[in-house]
Structure formats: structure tokens, C-alpha cells
Short mmCIF file of C-alpha atoms and ligand atoms in Angstrom, two decimals:
data_model
loop_
_atom_site.label_atom_id
_atom_site.label_comp_id
_atom_site.label_asym_id
_atom_site.label_seq_id
_atom_site.Cartn_x
_atom_site.Cartn_y
_atom_site.Cartn_z
CA MET O 1 -1.07 -1.45 22.96
CA LYS O 2 0.76 -0.88 19.55
CA LYS O 3 -0.53 -1.00 15.98
CA LEU O 4 0.25 -2.96 12.75
CA ASN O 5 -1.15 -1.93 8.96
CA LEU O 6 -0.58 -4.53 6.66
CA THR O 7 -0.37 -3.16 2.91
CA PHE O 8 0.38 -5.70 0.17
CA ASP O 9 1.80 -3.64 -3.05
CA ASN O 10 2.09 -4.39 -6.88
CA GLY O 11 -0.60 -7.06 -7.13
CA PRO O 12 -3.40 -8.71 -7.50
CA THR O 13 -1.22 -11.90 -8.64
CA VAL O 14 -3.02 -15.35 -9.06
CA GLU O 15 0.28 -16.85 -7.91
CA THR O 16 -0.03 -15.29 -4.26
CA THR O 17 -3.13 -12.72 -3.51
CA ALA O 18 -5.78 -15.64 -3.59
CA MET O 19 -3.20 -17.14 -0.11
CA VAL O 20 -3.15 -13.67 1.50
CA LEU O 21 -6.46 -13.41 1.08
CA ASP O 22 -6.94 -16.83 2.91
CA GLU O 23 -4.75 -16.46 5.66
CA LEU O 24 -6.37 -13.11 6.20
CA LEU O 25 -9.82 -14.52 6.53
CA GLN O 26 -8.85 -17.46 8.79
CA ARG O 27 -7.24 -15.07 10.81
CA ASN O 28 -10.02 -12.74 10.56
CA LEU O 29 -7.17 -9.59 10.22
CA LEU O 30 -8.14 -6.68 7.34
CA ALA O 31 -5.10 -5.87 5.39
CA SER O 32 -5.04 -2.79 2.61
CA PHE O 33 -4.05 -3.82 -0.75
CA CYS O 34 -2.31 -1.36 -3.37
CA VAL O 35 -3.51 -2.67 -6.50
CA VAL O 36 -1.45 -1.68 -10.28
CA GLY O 37 -2.78 -1.40 -13.61
CA LYS O 38 -1.12 -4.20 -14.98
CA GLN O 39 -2.20 -6.92 -12.25
CA LEU O 40 -5.73 -5.26 -12.70
CA GLU O 41 -6.04 -5.02 -16.40
CA SER O 42 -6.89 -8.96 -16.41
CA ALA O 43 -9.91 -11.04 -15.61
CA ALA O 44 -8.28 -12.87 -12.57
CA GLY O 45 -6.85 -9.78 -11.38
CA GLN O 46 -10.46 -8.04 -11.31
CA ASP O 47 -11.99 -11.09 -9.46
CA LEU O 48 -8.96 -11.42 -6.60
CA ALA O 49 -9.06 -7.37 -5.99
CA ARG O 50 -13.07 -8.05 -6.18
CA ARG O 51 -12.99 -10.63 -3.01
CA ALA O 52 -10.09 -8.27 -1.05
CA LEU O 53 -13.25 -5.51 -1.42
CA ALA O 54 -15.84 -8.10 -0.61
CA GLU O 55 -14.30 -9.36 2.33
CA GLY O 56 -13.51 -5.96 3.78
CA HIS O 57 -9.82 -4.86 2.95
CA ARG O 58 -9.34 -1.39 1.37
CA ILE O 59 -8.25 -1.13 -2.05
CA VAL O 60 -5.61 1.46 -2.77
CA ASN O 61 -4.89 2.51 -6.22
CA HIS O 62 -0.96 2.17 -6.35
CA SER O 63 -0.81 3.83 -10.16
CA LEU O 64 -0.92 2.05 -13.78
CA THR O 65 2.32 1.28 -14.39
CA HIS O 66 4.47 1.80 -11.93
CA GLY O 67 7.23 2.52 -14.15
CA THR O 68 8.28 5.91 -13.29
CA ALA O 69 7.93 7.62 -9.90
CA LEU O 70 5.71 10.85 -10.13
CA GLY O 71 8.52 13.21 -9.16
CA ASP O 72 10.93 12.10 -11.80
CA ASP O 73 8.51 12.81 -14.31
CA PRO O 74 6.63 16.05 -12.99
CA SER O 75 4.61 16.54 -16.49
CA ASP O 76 0.82 16.52 -16.44
CA ALA O 77 0.85 13.92 -18.70
CA HIS O 78 2.52 11.24 -16.29
CA ALA O 79 0.10 12.22 -13.46
CA ASN O 80 -2.87 11.82 -15.27
CA ALA O 81 -1.68 7.99 -16.19
CA GLU O 82 -0.51 7.44 -13.06
CA VAL O 83 -3.16 8.38 -11.02
CA ASP O 84 -6.66 9.18 -13.56
CA GLN O 85 -6.24 6.29 -16.14
CA MET O 86 -6.02 3.97 -13.05
CA HIS O 87 -8.69 5.22 -11.33
CA ASP O 88 -11.05 5.14 -14.22
CA LEU O 89 -9.30 1.42 -14.63
CA MET O 90 -10.26 0.98 -11.28
CA GLN O 91 -13.62 2.23 -11.19
CA THR O 92 -14.65 0.79 -14.84
CA SER O 93 -13.09 -3.00 -13.10
CA LEU O 94 -14.44 -2.43 -9.83
CA GLY O 95 -17.59 0.05 -9.28
CA ASP O 96 -17.74 1.32 -6.05
CA TRP O 97 -14.39 0.45 -4.19
CA GLY O 98 -15.34 2.61 -1.23
CA ALA O 99 -12.25 5.75 0.51
CA ARG O 100 -10.26 6.40 -2.91
CA TRP O 101 -6.52 5.99 -1.50
CA PHE O 102 -3.42 6.48 -3.17
CA ARG O 103 0.19 5.07 -2.79
CA PRO O 104 3.64 6.71 -4.86
CA PHE O 105 5.56 3.81 -6.14
CA GLY O 106 9.03 4.59 -4.34
CA ARG O 107 11.84 2.77 -6.26
CA GLY O 108 12.14 0.35 -3.63
CA GLY O 109 10.16 2.07 -0.66
CA LYS O 110 12.53 5.59 0.28
CA ILE O 111 10.89 8.12 1.08
CA GLY O 112 11.99 11.13 -1.05
CA PRO O 113 11.21 14.17 -3.66
CA HIS O 114 10.40 11.29 -6.49
CA LEU O 115 7.29 10.41 -4.57
CA PHE O 116 4.64 13.72 -5.85
CA SER O 117 4.75 16.42 -8.51
CA ALA O 118 3.02 19.33 -8.33
CA ALA O 119 0.80 17.91 -11.25
CA SER O 120 -0.04 14.49 -9.18
CA VAL O 121 -0.96 16.73 -5.90
CA ALA O 122 -3.43 18.56 -8.24
CA ARG O 123 -5.04 15.22 -9.62
CA PHE O 124 -5.14 14.20 -5.34
CA ALA O 125 -7.01 17.61 -4.77
CA ASP O 126 -9.68 17.13 -8.23
CA LEU O 127 -10.18 13.47 -7.19
CA GLN O 128 -10.16 13.66 -3.70
CA TYR O 129 -7.46 11.18 -3.01
CA SER O 130 -6.41 10.17 0.39
CA VAL O 131 -2.47 9.35 0.43
CA LEU O 132 -0.96 6.58 2.16
CA LEU O 133 2.77 6.59 3.08
CA TRP O 134 4.66 3.98 4.97
CA ASN O 135 7.28 3.21 7.75
CA SER O 136 8.39 -0.06 7.15
CA VAL O 137 9.62 -2.00 4.57
CA PRO O 138 11.34 -5.00 4.87
CA ARG O 139 12.26 -5.66 1.18
CA ASP O 140 10.55 -9.08 1.53
CA TRP O 141 10.96 -8.94 -2.54
CA VAL O 142 14.71 -9.69 -2.05
CA ASP O 143 15.26 -11.58 1.38
CA THR O 144 12.42 -13.60 1.31
CA GLN O 145 12.20 -15.45 4.56
CA GLY O 146 14.40 -12.87 6.58
CA TRP O 147 12.42 -9.87 5.89
CA VAL O 148 10.14 -11.80 8.87
CA GLU O 149 12.69 -10.55 11.59
CA THR O 150 13.13 -7.27 10.37
CA ALA O 151 9.55 -6.35 10.10
CA LEU O 152 9.18 -7.73 13.49
CA LYS O 153 11.92 -5.36 14.45
CA ASP O 154 9.90 -2.38 13.50
CA ILE O 155 7.11 -3.01 14.54
CA GLN O 156 8.64 -3.15 18.31
CA GLN O 157 10.24 0.18 17.87
CA GLN O 158 7.11 1.70 16.06
CA ASN O 159 3.76 2.75 17.89
CA ASN O 160 2.14 2.16 14.82
CA THR O 161 3.65 0.63 12.04
CA VAL O 162 2.64 0.53 8.47
CA LEU O 163 4.39 -2.54 6.56
CA VAL O 164 4.81 -2.85 2.87
CA LEU O 165 4.75 -6.28 2.02
CA HIS O 166 4.05 -7.53 -1.69
CA ASP O 167 1.62 -9.59 -2.94
CA LEU O 168 4.12 -11.02 -5.51
CA PRO O 169 4.88 -14.96 -6.35
CA THR O 170 8.89 -14.19 -5.10
CA GLY O 171 8.09 -17.32 -2.31
CA ALA O 172 7.85 -14.32 0.64
CA MET O 173 4.55 -14.62 1.65
CA LEU O 174 5.26 -18.37 2.44
CA ASN O 175 6.46 -17.07 5.75
CA LEU O 176 3.30 -14.48 6.39
CA PRO O 177 1.71 -17.55 8.44
CA ARG O 178 5.17 -17.95 10.31
CA PHE O 179 5.18 -13.80 10.77
CA LEU O 180 1.51 -13.54 11.96
CA ASP O 181 2.00 -16.38 14.44
CA GLU O 182 4.90 -14.04 16.25
CA VAL O 183 2.56 -10.74 15.67
CA HIS O 184 0.15 -12.65 17.10
CA LYS O 185 2.14 -13.09 20.77
CA LEU O 186 3.17 -9.60 20.64
CA ASP O 187 0.76 -7.27 22.61
CA VAL O 188 0.23 -5.31 19.07
CA GLN O 189 -2.99 -4.55 17.08
CA ILE O 190 -3.54 -5.29 13.35
CA THR O 191 -5.83 -2.54 12.54
CA GLN O 192 -6.19 -0.40 9.15
CA GLU O 193 -5.94 2.67 11.60
CA LEU O 194 -3.40 4.87 10.16
CA PRO O 195 -0.88 7.10 11.87
CA ARG O 196 -1.07 10.51 11.13
CA ASP O 197 2.61 10.41 9.59
CA CYS O 198 1.75 8.45 7.11
CA VAL O 199 -0.97 10.11 5.78
CA PRO O 200 0.43 13.08 3.84
CA PHE O 201 -3.29 14.42 2.09
CA GLU O 202 -6.58 13.56 3.17
CA HIS O 203 -9.75 13.86 0.67
CA GLY O 204 -7.42 15.94 -1.67
CA LYS O 205 -6.00 18.07 1.51
CA ALA O 206 -2.50 18.39 2.43
CA ILE O 207 -2.10 17.62 6.10
CA PHE O 208 1.72 17.29 6.07
CA ASP O 209 2.99 21.14 6.09
CA GLN O 210 4.35 23.07 3.25
CA ALA O 211 8.21 22.10 4.18
CA HIS O 212 7.52 18.49 4.86
CA LEU O 213 5.90 18.07 1.67
CA ALA O 214 8.27 20.23 -0.51
CA ARG O 215 10.51 17.62 0.70
CA LEU O 216 8.50 15.04 -1.19
CA THR O 217 7.41 16.60 -3.90
CA THR O 218 9.40 17.30 -7.38
CA GLY O 219 7.98 20.59 -9.75
ZN1 ZN T 301 4.91 -1.04 -5.79
#
């Protein structure tokens, strides 16, 4: 049976995350929410992240500023700000948020040497982070309707799709119910079980081989 991981990036947002959580709860589905610092600084953002945790979703550190990719500024200071400072913000605002996961900022979902820096890899090791990549980016932020068909195509072509969506107020998530209805008609299991090829680091240790990691890392 094919598998699908639902991941929602760049939230939580007041306009969209509650609606996404309602939809998942109603259908008894679990997902990953990859949260960013600017959204988690507000009380409303923290409430939404706590609600997601309480309902069994995975909360993922998706960087403090989501500004410059880790590999585009390989300094220690940048890695420290994006990984450690976000980690501290999550600890302060959420308490125990379960397993430590980080998702790098991909510049529109691209995979390449901009994803990591040597300094950030050292931060993952120190903080024992596992890292979550992706294998489907239907660009819901620009194709607010058509992402549904793009995602359905990806799901049928892969054994375990890690789908990147955004719980942002673009209008794209108004199509989430239609998408989940279509997925339900296929022989696909929605899971939090990740494919090996989307997890380059586990508890701070490299899982991908050196050559593979070198293609994803700068500095
Ligand atoms: Zn993002």
C-alpha cells in the first residue's frame, strides 16, 4: 500500500491552521507541522502549535526566520540563530514538544547544497535533531487549486510521498478537503512514518552517505 505524509510548513497562522487542524481531526489523520519563529512568537501561534501537539501531530523546527537558507550563509552565527534560537523559542513556548525534528528551508522546495552548512550539521549533532526533507512540492502557494492534481500524481508515482503544503492564508488550503477526499478513494495510507530517503539525519547522526550529504551541504 502506498503511503503519504502530510506536512504543513511556515505556520501556524490564525487564518488557516485551525481550519487545517479541524479537517485532520474530523478525518482522524495525523500530520507534521513545520513551524517558524515569526509565527510562534504570538500567543495565537503558540496556542495553535499546542493544539496541534495535543491532537497528536508532529511539531518540526523549521527555523527562526526562514530567511536565508543554511547553506547560503554557512557561518556558525547563522546556524545558531536558525536552529538553536528556534529550539529555545519552541522549548519556552511549547514545553516538551516530543521528538526533535528540523526541516531546512529549501528556497521554494529545491534540493541542493543550499540546504545545510557544516555548522548546521554540528548543531543537529549537539541537539540530537532528526531532519525531515520532502519529495513532493506541488507549489500550493502559487497554484492554489491545481496543487491538488499535482500532488495526486506524485502520490501515485512514489511509494511514500512526503508532501509539502503550507498552512498560510493563500486560499490553497480551501482545497484540502477536496484533496483528502481524492486521496481517500486511492489505496493510500496517510502516515507519520517517513521514507528513509527523506531523513538525512537521525538523532543528530548522518544517515545519508558522505557523497549524498556533500551534495546538500555548503562550507
Ligand atoms: Zn518553509
